[in-house]
Amino acid sequence: MVKAHGGGEKVACRIFDPEGAVLHSHDWNLPQPADRAEAHAGVLFLICTSEARAYDLAGGAHLGSIRVSRRLSHGRYSLTPEGWCILVWDGQAARLGPVPLPSSVQSERVIRVFNRRGYEGPWCLTRSGEIFSGDGARVLRLGPLRDVATASSDGRHLLVVKEDTGQTENVDLLRV
């Protein structure tokens, strides 16, 4: 469980065992507000205003930071001038690694990359409204999109803005 308070500059992290006993408890003061948190492979990434901070989930140590843009990002994914990237901890430093997109998808057409809980690999949504799963299969065609307002933390719901009408639509990927 991760909870930000104090304007997002104070973060409490509690890790519980299946019976509810606290295994690890950490409290961190951040130099800028945390916007979101994403855990992966024993590391918690706190994505802040202009940086991502990596913390060891077991010991609580600050492992490192890296500058990131919150523009066009979700979870550990963000769009950089080099293309879509994912935050990773390589054992020595936090870094941005390239996101492997399906070969049929042009990177410049992708407007959002996200994870789906229970599925392997990154999912992506294109400007033409096509949604591709982590294995590269097209799972849905929504029609042309102007924007993606948000994606749920589990990757089940997308809030998209249709190109032709400007209307906002909630897309439930559990139905596909």
PDB file of C-alpha atoms in Angstrom, residues 100-102 114 116 119-124 130-140:
ATOM      1  CA  PRO A 100       9.163  -2.921 -27.737  1.00  0.00           C
ATOM      2  CA  LEU A 101       6.058  -2.160 -29.801  1.00  0.00           C
ATOM      3  CA  PRO A 102       4.410  -4.605 -32.210  1.00  0.00           C
ATOM      4  CA  PHE A 114       0.008   0.933 -20.558  1.00  0.00           C
ATOM      5  CA  ARG A 116      -2.959  -4.656 -18.218  1.00  0.00           C
ATOM      6  CA  TYR A 119      -1.247  -9.809 -19.078  1.00  0.00           C
ATOM      7  CA  GLU A 120       2.387  -9.823 -20.193  1.00  0.00           C
ATOM      8  CA  GLY A 121       4.010  -6.953 -22.030  1.00  0.00           C
ATOM      9  CA  PRO A 122       2.978  -3.401 -22.804  1.00  0.00           C
ATOM     10  CA  TRP A 123      -0.361  -2.649 -24.446  1.00  0.00           C
ATOM     11  CA  CYS A 124      -0.668   0.336 -26.764  1.00  0.00           C
ATOM     12  CA  GLU A 130      -6.466   0.494 -32.476  1.00  0.00           C
ATOM     13  CA  ILE A 131      -5.556  -1.264 -29.236  1.00  0.00           C
ATOM     14  CA  PHE A 132      -2.771  -3.840 -29.351  1.00  0.00           C
ATOM     15  CA  SER A 133      -2.082  -6.356 -26.582  1.00  0.00           C
ATOM     16  CA  GLY A 134       1.372  -7.123 -25.217  1.00  0.00           C
ATOM     17  CA  ASP A 135       1.772  -9.989 -27.697  1.00  0.00           C
ATOM     18  CA  GLY A 136       1.085  -7.653 -30.647  1.00  0.00           C
ATOM     19  CA  ALA A 137      -2.464  -8.794 -31.405  1.00  0.00           C
ATOM     20  CA  ARG A 138      -5.007  -6.100 -32.300  1.00  0.00           C
ATOM     21  CA  VAL A 139      -7.816  -6.508 -29.767  1.00  0.00           C
ATOM     22  CA  LEU A 140     -10.066  -3.535 -30.564  1.00  0.00           C
TER      23      LEU A 140
END
